[in-house]
Amino acid sequence: MQRRTVLIALLALLLLVPPAADAQKPIKVGFPMPLSGPAALYGDPALKGAQLFVEEINAKGGVLGRKIELLARDSKANADEAVRVSRELVLKENVDFLVGTLTSAEGPAVSVVAKENKIVFIAPIPKTDQLTAPDKLHPYIFRVAATTTMEGRSIAEIVAKWNVKRIATISFDYAYGQDVTRAFVEHIKRIKPGVEIVDQQWPKLGEADYTPFINAQMAKKPDAVFSSIWGGHFVTFSKQAKPLGYFDAIKYNLIGAGEIASPEATKAMGAEYPVGVWGNSYDAFYWQDAPPAHRDYTARLSKFLKDDAPSSWSIQTYMAMQFLVEAIKKAGSTDSDKVAKALLGLTVDTPHGKLTIRAKDHQANRGQLYGQTVRDPKYPFAIMKPMTYVDPTRFMD
Amino acid sequence: MPDLAFLFGQSLSGLTAAMFLFLVASGLSLIFGVLGVLNFAHGSFYMLGAYTAYQIVQWLGRDPASFWWAALGAAVSIAILGGLIERFLFRHLYGADVLYQLLFTYALVLILSDAAKVLWGTGQLSVSRPPGLTGAFKLWGTFVPYYNLFVLLLGPAIALLFWLLLTRTRSGRLIRAAALDREMLGALGVNVDRLYTGVFVVGSFLAGLGGALIAPVKAIVPGMDVEIIVEAFIVVVIGGLGSFWGTMLGALVYGQVLAFGILIFPRFSIFSVFALMAVVLILRPWGLLGRPLKS
């Protein structure tokens, strides 16, 4: 009985302590991200990127004299779950801002939550055009990832330089696959009118057996292929395509959207990787001609993750947090309306150089790294060499 | 008109897919035929077979025969796991309502998939083709990977072996008898419990073997359990649940329909298979080679 009284007294004392003044309270950032299931492979390093930034900014005293607190929640790569945890973050935790989501299903869903609650939401990774399409745009949604249009067009710009005429495509039959493929096909026809699209294959998302699709495509004798079979699915695809002579038939003129040349993807496949194909990545720790800020960032990330070959996904959330903090600084406030206004046309010096969020569609001119994969004796997995950062500013509209 | 080499290649790819499906679906069909339980967790055994094969390859390292040991080791481990699950868990479900059986096997699916995530993580894992079977040869204008040829030969070999086992041996006769009337068989002095465990072990062995053999042509990922169980169900529904040759026929039909379906409906590859299943269910609800259920 007595112990209980003491406990209650203690609790009462705790409740009686006056809350710290507002200025010392941390700025809360809600962070919905897939942290379990297959998508956690990318969600985990994405969380780490944001954590690294928060650690760095807090060490410098935070922003407006306040620290930043990151509240991560598992969105399970599922739109409903992402909405549920975002609502919980906004209503129960009273977060000031939302940063996060990975898939193109989660991004637009959380955007609705941001609109309802009038709080700024920065999407670091979802690529679907829908997220910032004119009918879906609202004052609080911003994106620092490339869009499907930008990704498809970047690839078209590269393929236009190849000496190829007969082009085929293979993509999953769902939003991302369709959108990025359409962007590629439309752009390549515009900038290189001589090319012919000889074949288009549409396996279902997560197809287990690509052999019939590969045979059907080879029968049309393309000399180059655009693929958006992303991430781990590319492992299965190329394991089946290689012995069928697919890559030899197209002389390795395959270019893949969906980060198939990221260090994570080439590492996962090791000796099985069809070295010679082209691909893209958000980042590459081995980037030779990177801006000086990148080398420094990579060293810090490497230390933070305790990994000599740190993830290529962390950069996206690092950038998103950078934009948020710069906007808070510019606005001199954590009021979402003021921060949203500050984000319009804001330019930030990121590890990949200067990036700007356009006022008209809230979209950053974020490019990606593209290159041909080669073996390099320095690494136990394939790397991109030469590798270029394709700046999409010219062809965003 | 597409050229013949292409049609040949397409049908070969359908045949290869059919052999993988047959390995998994035959175990599912066998267990249902004899034990009367629809085992949802059969796909999980297949997935665990793939993961176990990966694990054994990692342990053995650069040994050129590592893949073969891995395939055998995976199939045997999954067979033992299946035996334990039958002996200690399934046994209590015979005669229970079908709903309980389904719920129980579904719970197993969830438990085993989470266990796999704890043990091997969520990343994609990859097993290389065994040395000697890495390349391909050209046949009538089509590349045929050696590994696919091996699977094409292994499938019928296993089918034949099982058919002989079921029709020519005493255990085979007992298994068929157990499928027809369990109580009568027990009354005649046969240890039906042991027979059931045996059948479950054999079915699990096939699932584990299927998973190990698919590892070199697929990424090993969480979720492959649910993917295969749907396909295996379609196969046994088309062929006839519990019918041995029906499963073979169902797998062959599935493979060919998928391979050629994409030429007719390029945007609806999976649609052709589901359409076929619907037609079979309407015209012959008991499957192509199954027996109508007595009501």
XYZ file of C-alpha atoms in Angstrom:
692
model
C 0.000 0.000 0.000
C 2.747 2.385 1.004
C 4.809 1.726 -2.064
C 1.823 2.530 -4.196
C 1.331 5.830 -2.434
C 4.946 6.723 -3.051
C 4.535 5.858 -6.720
C 1.446 7.997 -7.047
C 3.197 10.853 -5.306
C 6.137 10.540 -7.674
C 3.829 10.522 -10.651
C 2.043 13.604 -9.349
C 5.387 15.346 -8.892
C 6.359 14.510 -12.447
C 3.098 15.939 -13.722
C 3.527 19.067 -11.627
C 6.902 19.964 -13.147
C 6.069 22.824 -15.518
C 6.548 22.024 -19.201
C 9.689 23.451 -20.748
C 9.259 26.698 -22.618
C 8.134 26.258 -26.232
C 11.432 27.419 -27.682
C 13.278 24.503 -26.111
C 10.824 21.877 -27.277
C 12.142 19.874 -30.216
C 10.657 20.258 -33.678
C 8.924 16.954 -34.348
C 9.165 15.329 -37.773
C 6.953 12.311 -38.447
C 8.665 9.720 -40.629
C 6.439 6.964 -42.114
C 8.644 4.429 -43.920
C 8.542 0.681 -44.658
C 10.653 -0.807 -41.881
C 9.510 -4.432 -42.178
C 8.857 -6.781 -45.072
C 10.771 -6.848 -48.364
C 10.643 -3.039 -48.818
C 12.588 -2.573 -45.560
C 15.675 -3.368 -47.609
C 15.325 0.230 -48.904
C 13.299 1.714 -46.050
C 15.987 0.976 -43.453
C 18.821 2.878 -45.158
C 16.304 5.614 -45.999
C 15.618 6.067 -42.279
C 19.370 6.097 -41.586
C 19.893 8.976 -44.032
C 17.387 11.138 -42.182
C 18.855 10.104 -38.812
C 22.341 11.084 -39.951
C 21.090 14.537 -40.939
C 19.221 15.000 -37.659
C 22.286 13.990 -35.657
C 24.415 16.489 -37.571
C 21.995 19.405 -37.296
C 21.352 18.795 -33.598
C 25.112 18.714 -32.929
C 25.197 22.202 -34.444
C 22.450 23.362 -32.089
C 19.440 22.546 -34.257
C 17.385 25.119 -36.106
C 15.861 28.311 -34.618
C 17.510 27.189 -31.380
C 15.417 24.022 -31.280
C 16.516 20.438 -31.779
C 14.889 18.167 -34.338
C 13.240 14.951 -33.226
C 12.542 12.216 -35.763
C 9.544 9.947 -35.055
C 9.812 6.932 -37.361
C 6.851 4.604 -37.917
C 6.595 1.409 -39.972
C 4.323 2.028 -42.966
C 4.758 -1.592 -44.151
C 4.919 -0.388 -47.794
C 1.137 -0.265 -47.651
C -0.949 2.816 -48.423
C -3.555 2.165 -45.700
C -0.926 1.570 -43.057
C 1.033 4.658 -44.163
C -2.132 6.754 -43.765
C -2.863 5.216 -40.358
C 0.597 5.879 -38.922
C 0.691 9.370 -40.455
C -2.639 10.253 -38.833
C -1.360 8.891 -35.536
C 1.804 10.993 -35.883
C -0.184 14.137 -36.644
C -3.042 13.730 -34.172
C -1.390 11.976 -31.221
C 2.257 12.955 -31.464
C 1.499 16.434 -32.809
C 4.348 16.302 -35.283
C 5.109 19.574 -37.031
C 5.996 18.025 -40.396
C 5.911 14.753 -42.307
C 8.856 13.390 -44.300
C 8.845 9.891 -45.711
C 7.157 7.055 -47.654
C 8.834 4.841 -50.197
C 6.372 3.382 -52.689
C 4.192 5.155 -55.206
C 1.141 3.815 -53.373
C 2.107 5.321 -50.000
C 3.196 8.772 -51.234
C -0.123 9.990 -52.695
C -2.043 8.476 -49.756
C -0.021 10.374 -47.149
C -0.269 13.506 -49.293
C -4.010 13.477 -48.571
C -3.321 13.346 -44.818
C -0.973 16.333 -45.167
C -3.634 18.266 -47.077
C -6.355 17.536 -44.484
C -4.164 18.571 -41.566
C -2.419 21.430 -43.385
C 1.087 20.274 -42.540
C 4.081 20.171 -44.849
C 4.911 16.731 -46.282
C 8.145 16.105 -48.213
C 8.276 12.847 -50.195
C 11.867 11.649 -50.625
C 11.432 8.512 -52.772
C 8.008 7.903 -54.449
C 8.323 8.579 -58.180
C 4.766 8.460 -59.508
C 3.778 11.533 -61.539
C 0.430 11.447 -59.728
C 1.929 12.811 -56.520
C 2.498 16.294 -57.947
C 0.065 16.159 -60.897
C -1.939 19.423 -61.269
C -5.178 17.875 -59.956
C -3.451 16.338 -56.901
C -1.163 19.231 -56.040
C -1.870 21.179 -52.825
C 0.138 23.768 -50.867
C 1.729 21.249 -48.468
C 3.124 18.472 -50.702
C 6.724 18.600 -51.970
C 8.974 16.035 -53.584
C 12.744 15.654 -53.825
C 12.722 12.373 -55.830
C 12.776 12.269 -59.626
C 9.362 11.585 -61.198
C 8.588 8.700 -63.548
C 8.538 11.259 -66.378
C 11.999 12.511 -65.444
C 13.387 8.995 -65.092
C 11.933 7.749 -68.407
C 13.147 10.846 -70.244
C 16.642 10.685 -68.700
C 16.967 7.156 -70.053
C 15.674 8.219 -73.473
C 18.383 10.922 -73.554
C 21.033 8.215 -72.996
C 19.590 5.697 -75.467
C 19.331 8.431 -78.130
C 23.138 8.489 -78.183
C 23.376 4.759 -78.881
C 23.652 3.450 -82.416
C 20.393 1.468 -82.235
C 17.149 1.499 -84.210
C 14.940 -1.347 -83.001
C 13.959 -0.818 -79.383
C 11.920 -3.096 -77.125
C 10.579 -2.512 -73.607
C 9.863 -4.846 -70.698
C 8.079 -3.519 -67.615
C 5.699 -4.631 -64.907
C 2.059 -4.074 -65.734
C 1.200 -1.530 -63.001
C 1.399 2.209 -62.421
C 5.167 2.652 -62.104
C 6.012 0.313 -64.991
C 3.443 1.830 -67.329
C 4.258 5.466 -66.487
C 8.033 5.231 -66.760
C 7.788 3.196 -69.984
C 5.369 5.673 -71.563
C 7.672 8.585 -70.634
C 10.628 6.762 -72.197
C 8.805 5.820 -75.411
C 7.313 9.288 -75.976
C 10.599 11.070 -75.333
C 12.790 8.816 -77.472
C 10.371 9.132 -80.395
C 10.545 12.915 -80.053
C 14.320 13.281 -79.822
C 15.309 10.430 -82.189
C 12.513 9.998 -84.732
C 14.311 7.154 -86.573
C 13.799 4.588 -83.816
C 11.133 1.939 -83.920
C 9.487 0.331 -80.881
C 9.453 -3.286 -82.030
C 8.093 -5.018 -78.945
C 6.608 -4.314 -75.506
C 6.318 -7.007 -72.839
C 4.226 -6.560 -69.681
C 4.801 -9.282 -67.089
C 2.804 -8.945 -63.886
C 4.476 -7.340 -60.868
C 6.732 -9.917 -59.225
C 6.506 -12.417 -62.121
C 8.263 -15.686 -61.244
C 8.954 -16.954 -64.766
C 10.093 -14.431 -67.368
C 11.192 -17.040 -69.915
C 8.108 -16.767 -72.165
C 8.411 -12.968 -72.177
C 12.125 -13.148 -72.928
C 11.602 -15.598 -75.818
C 8.780 -13.486 -77.243
C 10.959 -10.379 -77.061
C 13.990 -12.020 -78.642
C 11.816 -13.208 -81.527
C 11.248 -9.541 -82.486
C 15.043 -9.036 -82.747
C 15.446 -5.727 -80.924
C 18.905 -4.178 -80.731
C 18.270 -2.367 -77.450
C 15.925 -2.850 -74.502
C 14.404 -0.484 -71.978
C 13.558 -2.295 -68.752
C 11.904 -1.159 -65.544
C 12.090 -4.535 -63.789
C 13.293 -3.016 -60.535
C 15.318 -4.035 -57.501
C 15.214 -7.687 -56.535
C 12.991 -8.613 -59.458
C 15.910 -7.865 -61.751
C 17.813 -10.697 -60.017
C 15.218 -13.232 -61.138
C 14.876 -11.641 -64.577
C 18.568 -11.681 -65.443
C 19.141 -15.163 -63.996
C 16.603 -16.442 -66.515
C 17.609 -14.135 -69.385
C 21.356 -14.832 -69.326
C 21.376 -18.533 -70.331
C 18.754 -17.826 -73.009
C 21.337 -15.619 -74.747
C 19.175 -12.528 -74.248
C 21.945 -10.143 -73.230
C 24.267 -11.406 -75.980
C 21.518 -10.993 -78.599
C 21.097 -7.312 -77.702
C 24.860 -6.869 -77.113
C 24.112 -5.859 -73.516
C 22.264 -2.779 -74.830
C 19.817 -2.961 -71.952
C 19.127 0.045 -69.793
C 17.185 -0.401 -66.612
C 15.122 2.079 -64.616
C 14.457 1.293 -60.979
C 17.944 1.430 -59.448
C 19.257 -1.835 -60.894
C 22.809 -0.438 -60.956
C 22.747 0.655 -57.316
C 25.515 -0.830 -55.145
C 22.781 -2.731 -53.245
C 21.504 -4.435 -56.415
C 24.904 -5.368 -57.819
C 26.031 -6.552 -54.391
C 22.975 -8.801 -53.989
C 23.651 -10.506 -57.330
C 27.444 -10.782 -57.051
C 28.818 -12.997 -59.810
C 25.371 -13.399 -61.386
C 25.080 -9.737 -62.389
C 24.845 -9.271 -66.176
C 27.842 -6.930 -66.215
C 27.674 -4.580 -69.189
C 24.032 -3.508 -68.896
C 23.167 0.094 -68.072
C 21.282 1.229 -65.033
C 20.717 3.981 -62.538
C 21.081 4.662 -58.843
C 20.213 7.454 -56.418
C 23.783 7.573 -55.241
C 27.076 5.689 -55.460
C 29.709 5.791 -52.750
C 32.413 5.264 -55.432
C 31.371 8.316 -57.510
C 34.670 9.564 -58.976
C 33.887 13.074 -60.271
C 31.432 13.870 -57.507
C 31.093 17.378 -56.100
C 33.405 17.768 -53.059
C 30.398 17.823 -50.712
C 29.543 14.280 -51.827
C 32.886 12.837 -50.805
C 32.468 14.351 -47.371
C 28.869 13.152 -47.072
C 29.863 9.599 -48.088
C 32.586 9.523 -45.440
C 30.104 10.615 -42.761
C 27.436 8.165 -43.921
C 29.994 5.369 -44.051
C 30.950 6.080 -40.453
C 27.310 6.385 -39.370
C 26.268 3.094 -41.010
C 29.577 1.368 -40.177
C 29.684 0.232 -43.817
C 32.533 0.798 -46.289
C 30.054 0.644 -49.150
C 27.177 2.694 -47.692
C 23.658 2.616 -49.055
C 22.548 4.618 -52.089
C 19.067 5.188 -50.638
C 20.062 7.324 -47.645
C 20.765 10.386 -49.813
C 17.081 10.867 -50.646
C 15.906 11.333 -47.074
C 19.050 13.289 -46.198
C 18.113 15.764 -48.956
C 14.479 15.875 -47.892
C 15.495 16.783 -44.329
C 17.927 19.386 -45.698
C 15.123 21.067 -47.652
C 12.855 21.033 -44.615
C 15.432 22.599 -42.296
C 16.485 25.247 -44.835
C 12.835 26.177 -45.311
C 12.284 26.464 -41.539
C 15.341 28.722 -41.374
C 14.097 30.850 -44.275
C 10.605 31.097 -42.807
C 11.958 31.763 -39.309
C 9.082 29.643 -38.057
C 7.771 26.104 -37.814
C 4.333 27.154 -38.989
C 3.483 24.864 -41.918
C 1.937 27.642 -43.999
C 5.083 29.752 -43.707
C 7.415 26.787 -44.303
C 5.391 25.712 -47.343
C 5.795 29.210 -48.819
C 9.523 29.154 -48.020
C 9.923 25.851 -49.895
C 8.649 27.340 -53.161
C 11.679 28.053 -55.343
C 14.051 27.176 -52.498
C 17.563 26.192 -53.560
C 19.608 23.953 -51.276
C 23.252 22.930 -51.487
C 22.968 19.147 -51.277
C 25.763 16.549 -51.403
C 24.824 16.160 -55.107
C 25.062 19.910 -55.824
C 22.484 22.685 -55.873
C 18.865 21.556 -56.184
C 15.753 23.712 -56.460
C 12.126 22.957 -55.660
C 10.091 24.560 -58.429
C 7.311 26.865 -57.344
C 4.898 25.716 -60.018
C 4.737 21.992 -59.219
C 6.622 21.623 -55.909
C 9.052 19.277 -57.638
C 12.852 19.314 -57.169
C 15.048 19.111 -60.274
C 16.558 15.925 -58.898
C 18.529 13.796 -61.316
C 20.020 10.346 -60.880
C 23.305 8.653 -61.622
C 23.349 6.591 -64.828
C 26.082 4.437 -66.260
C 27.237 1.162 -67.754
C 28.122 -1.552 -65.273
C 31.675 -2.931 -65.322
C 33.798 -5.133 -63.103
C 36.407 -3.279 -61.110
C 39.073 -5.263 -59.269
C 38.717 -2.838 -56.358
C 35.197 -4.063 -55.544
C 33.668 -7.529 -55.207
C 30.605 -6.372 -57.191
C 29.897 -4.495 -60.427
C 30.046 -0.697 -60.473
C 28.929 1.973 -62.980
C 31.809 3.363 -65.051
C 31.772 5.886 -66.559
C 28.892 7.262 -64.587
C 27.073 10.540 -65.172
C 24.635 12.571 -63.176
C 21.778 13.279 -65.593
C 20.316 16.686 -64.747
C 16.632 16.666 -65.727
C 16.096 20.465 -65.597
C 15.863 20.758 -69.420
C 13.159 18.149 -69.856
C 10.991 18.324 -66.764
C 8.005 19.812 -68.634
C 2.832 -16.204 -88.213
C 5.726 -16.431 -85.771
C 8.499 -18.780 -86.847
C 8.695 -22.351 -85.629
C 11.926 -21.911 -83.673
C 10.197 -19.309 -81.552
C 7.103 -21.470 -80.970
C 9.391 -24.341 -80.009
C 11.297 -22.143 -77.552
C 8.069 -20.890 -76.092
C 6.667 -24.381 -75.549
C 9.972 -25.496 -73.971
C 9.802 -22.630 -71.491
C 6.231 -23.645 -70.697
C 7.368 -27.235 -70.170
C 10.138 -26.174 -67.783
C 7.726 -24.086 -65.743
C 5.376 -27.080 -65.714
C 8.016 -29.372 -64.232
C 8.710 -27.006 -61.326
C 4.986 -26.679 -60.702
C 4.520 -30.434 -60.891
C 7.129 -31.038 -58.178
C 5.301 -28.752 -55.766
C 1.716 -29.473 -56.783
C 2.160 -33.273 -56.735
C 3.072 -33.137 -53.040
C 0.070 -30.935 -52.332
C -2.211 -33.262 -54.259
C -0.775 -36.407 -52.625
C -1.312 -35.047 -49.114
C -4.855 -34.013 -49.926
C -5.632 -37.289 -51.669
C -4.566 -39.430 -48.726
C -4.885 -37.261 -45.621
C -7.822 -35.187 -46.817
C -6.149 -31.981 -45.620
C -5.592 -28.995 -47.869
C -2.170 -27.898 -46.712
C -1.749 -24.160 -47.294
C 1.691 -24.388 -45.690
C 2.910 -26.508 -48.608
C 4.119 -23.302 -50.282
C 6.001 -22.422 -47.097
C 7.814 -25.778 -47.267
C 8.815 -24.886 -50.824
C 10.098 -21.482 -49.690
C 12.013 -23.032 -46.779
C 13.500 -25.528 -49.246
C 14.915 -22.627 -51.258
C 16.284 -20.870 -48.169
C 17.780 -24.077 -46.788
C 19.479 -24.766 -50.121
C 20.933 -21.252 -50.027
C 22.173 -21.823 -46.486
C 23.861 -25.124 -47.313
C 25.549 -23.590 -50.374
C 26.896 -20.844 -48.086
C 28.258 -23.409 -45.635
C 29.890 -25.588 -48.256
C 31.426 -22.597 -50.030
C 33.325 -23.295 -53.207
C 32.786 -27.057 -53.347
C 31.705 -27.716 -56.971
C 29.126 -30.248 -55.825
C 27.734 -27.873 -53.200
C 24.493 -27.254 -55.085
C 23.669 -30.958 -55.317
C 24.317 -31.485 -51.622
C 22.226 -28.417 -50.935
C 19.301 -29.671 -53.004
C 19.382 -33.057 -51.299
C 19.960 -31.571 -47.846
C 17.126 -29.071 -48.294
C 14.662 -31.726 -49.470
C 15.575 -34.033 -46.565
C 15.423 -31.227 -43.970
C 12.005 -30.125 -45.186
C 10.838 -33.753 -45.208
C 11.883 -34.063 -41.548
C 10.222 -30.746 -40.700
C 7.052 -31.933 -42.443
C 7.174 -35.208 -40.515
C 7.466 -33.385 -37.181
C 4.629 -31.025 -38.036
C 2.398 -33.947 -39.026
C 3.290 -36.019 -35.971
C 2.785 -33.277 -33.373
C 0.332 -30.813 -34.913
C -1.579 -32.061 -37.935
C -2.523 -35.311 -36.260
C -5.074 -33.496 -34.100
C -6.895 -32.144 -37.115
C -7.975 -35.260 -38.972
C -11.710 -35.401 -38.932
C -11.968 -31.808 -37.703
C -14.006 -29.284 -39.622
C -12.378 -28.172 -42.889
C -12.423 -24.596 -41.614
C -10.202 -25.518 -38.650
C -7.779 -27.281 -40.950
C -7.580 -24.267 -43.243
C -7.126 -21.850 -40.347
C -4.420 -24.017 -38.860
C -2.437 -24.412 -42.068
C -2.845 -20.697 -42.733
C -1.430 -19.941 -39.279
C 1.514 -22.173 -40.199
C 2.050 -20.075 -43.347
C 2.324 -16.905 -41.241
C 4.574 -18.476 -38.627
C 6.952 -20.033 -41.150
C 7.183 -16.881 -43.258
C 8.072 -14.795 -40.204
C 10.552 -17.435 -39.096
C 12.233 -17.231 -42.510
C 12.424 -13.439 -42.196
C 14.056 -13.729 -38.776
C 16.587 -16.293 -39.990
C 17.467 -14.933 -43.429
C 16.284 -11.324 -43.435
C 14.178 -9.632 -46.067
C 16.777 -9.150 -48.811
C 16.929 -11.134 -52.041
C 19.225 -14.126 -51.893
C 20.655 -15.874 -54.878
C 22.041 -19.344 -55.602
C 24.162 -19.927 -58.721
C 23.492 -22.652 -61.253
C 25.637 -25.716 -60.500
C 28.920 -25.846 -62.456
C 28.457 -27.843 -65.654
C 24.876 -26.680 -66.065
C 25.549 -22.947 -66.335
C 25.498 -22.641 -70.117
C 23.018 -23.360 -72.858
C 22.965 -25.176 -76.196
C 21.180 -24.313 -79.411
C 18.395 -26.611 -80.530
C 16.292 -25.790 -83.592
C 17.201 -22.135 -83.390
C 16.424 -21.795 -79.684
C 18.767 -21.557 -76.738
C 18.061 -24.292 -74.206
C 19.825 -23.765 -70.860
C 21.395 -27.002 -69.615
C 19.787 -26.474 -66.248
C 16.322 -26.303 -67.845
C 17.083 -29.544 -69.688
C 17.994 -31.163 -66.374
C 14.677 -30.032 -64.875
C 12.813 -31.241 -67.975
C 14.288 -34.706 -67.488
C 13.977 -34.769 -63.709
C 10.237 -33.982 -63.672
C 9.079 -37.032 -65.668
C 11.646 -39.207 -63.850
C 10.140 -38.304 -60.484
C 6.614 -38.726 -61.850
C 7.489 -42.208 -63.101
C 9.169 -43.134 -59.833
C 6.085 -42.136 -57.898
C 3.732 -43.874 -60.210
C 5.741 -47.084 -59.785
C 5.811 -46.574 -56.021
C 2.048 -46.077 -55.884
C 1.090 -48.958 -58.183
C 3.812 -51.577 -57.804
C 4.710 -51.600 -54.111
C 2.951 -52.652 -50.938
C 3.284 -49.154 -49.414
C 1.781 -47.740 -52.599
C -1.209 -50.051 -52.343
C -1.637 -49.136 -48.673
C -1.496 -45.417 -49.525
C -4.178 -45.835 -52.159
C -6.247 -47.882 -49.753
C -5.873 -45.242 -47.035
C -7.154 -42.632 -49.474
C -10.291 -44.696 -50.028
C -11.129 -45.908 -46.521
C -8.938 -45.090 -43.584
C -10.941 -46.905 -40.918
C -11.170 -50.154 -42.826
C -7.430 -50.110 -43.368
C -6.888 -49.538 -39.642
C -9.271 -52.362 -38.797
C -7.207 -54.656 -41.022
C -4.228 -54.078 -38.742
C -2.295 -51.476 -40.724
C -0.594 -48.716 -38.753
C -2.438 -45.852 -40.433
C -0.784 -43.176 -38.287
C 2.642 -44.175 -39.511
C 1.386 -44.320 -43.076
C 0.030 -40.779 -42.781
C 3.317 -39.480 -41.414
C 5.092 -41.218 -44.289
C 2.863 -39.600 -46.883
C 3.327 -36.189 -45.298
C 7.104 -36.668 -45.267
C 7.106 -37.572 -48.962
C 4.885 -34.595 -49.861
C 7.117 -32.224 -47.894
C 10.194 -33.736 -49.524
C 8.791 -32.841 -52.938
C 8.026 -29.272 -51.828
C 11.518 -28.842 -50.378
C 13.103 -30.304 -53.512
C 11.041 -27.989 -55.715
C 12.158 -24.987 -53.685
C 15.820 -26.012 -53.779
C 15.738 -26.644 -57.532
C 14.078 -23.313 -58.357
C 16.716 -21.370 -56.394
C 19.165 -21.153 -59.335
C 16.559 -19.578 -61.631
C 14.863 -17.224 -59.191
C 15.683 -14.768 -56.454
C 14.882 -16.196 -53.019
C 12.596 -13.660 -51.355
C 9.909 -13.546 -48.675
C 6.554 -13.983 -50.398
C 7.582 -16.814 -52.703
C 5.550 -19.118 -50.439
C 2.227 -17.457 -51.206
C 3.074 -17.044 -54.873
C 3.698 -20.762 -55.414
C 0.736 -21.971 -53.370
C -1.663 -20.017 -55.584
C -0.096 -21.497 -58.702
C -0.041 -25.011 -57.226
C -3.721 -24.705 -56.328
C -4.595 -23.671 -59.862
C -2.677 -26.679 -61.149
C -4.434 -29.191 -58.902
C -7.828 -27.614 -59.536
C -7.325 -27.892 -63.294
C -5.896 -31.412 -63.068
C -8.171 -32.764 -60.365
C -7.424 -32.639 -56.635
C -5.876 -35.894 -55.464
C -5.270 -37.235 -58.955
C -1.610 -38.007 -59.638
C -1.577 -37.828 -63.431
C -4.121 -35.018 -63.215
C -1.502 -32.917 -61.428
C 0.978 -33.634 -64.214
C -1.610 -32.719 -66.850
C -2.637 -29.597 -64.915
C 0.991 -28.448 -64.682
C 1.588 -29.065 -68.403
C -1.562 -27.171 -69.357
C -0.713 -24.304 -67.003
C 2.802 -23.965 -68.437
C 1.659 -23.975 -72.058
C -1.274 -21.633 -71.492
C 1.001 -19.140 -69.745
C 3.714 -19.405 -72.426
C 1.353 -18.928 -75.361
C -1.195 -16.786 -73.565
C 1.210 -13.859 -73.554
C 1.284 -13.966 -77.367
C -2.498 -13.620 -77.568
C -3.130 -11.356 -74.570
C 0.229 -9.624 -74.007
C -1.188 -7.386 -71.281
C -3.073 -10.167 -69.462
C -0.547 -12.979 -69.148
C -1.986 -14.373 -65.933
C -5.545 -13.840 -67.121
C -5.417 -16.754 -69.561
C -4.581 -19.161 -66.725
C -7.372 -17.940 -64.477
C -9.791 -18.033 -67.406
C -8.822 -21.645 -68.027
C -9.358 -22.503 -64.377
C -12.789 -20.892 -64.449
C -13.780 -22.870 -67.538
C -12.587 -26.133 -65.974
C -14.457 -25.366 -62.747
C -17.685 -24.748 -64.648
C -17.487 -27.740 -66.978
C -15.713 -30.287 -64.766
C -15.680 -29.063 -61.158
C -13.669 -32.139 -60.168
C -10.843 -31.305 -62.619
C -9.682 -32.853 -65.869
C -8.648 -36.227 -64.435
C -10.241 -36.087 -60.988
C -13.183 -38.118 -59.760
C -16.518 -36.412 -59.052
C -17.113 -36.095 -55.314
C -19.844 -38.299 -53.947
C -22.423 -36.174 -52.208
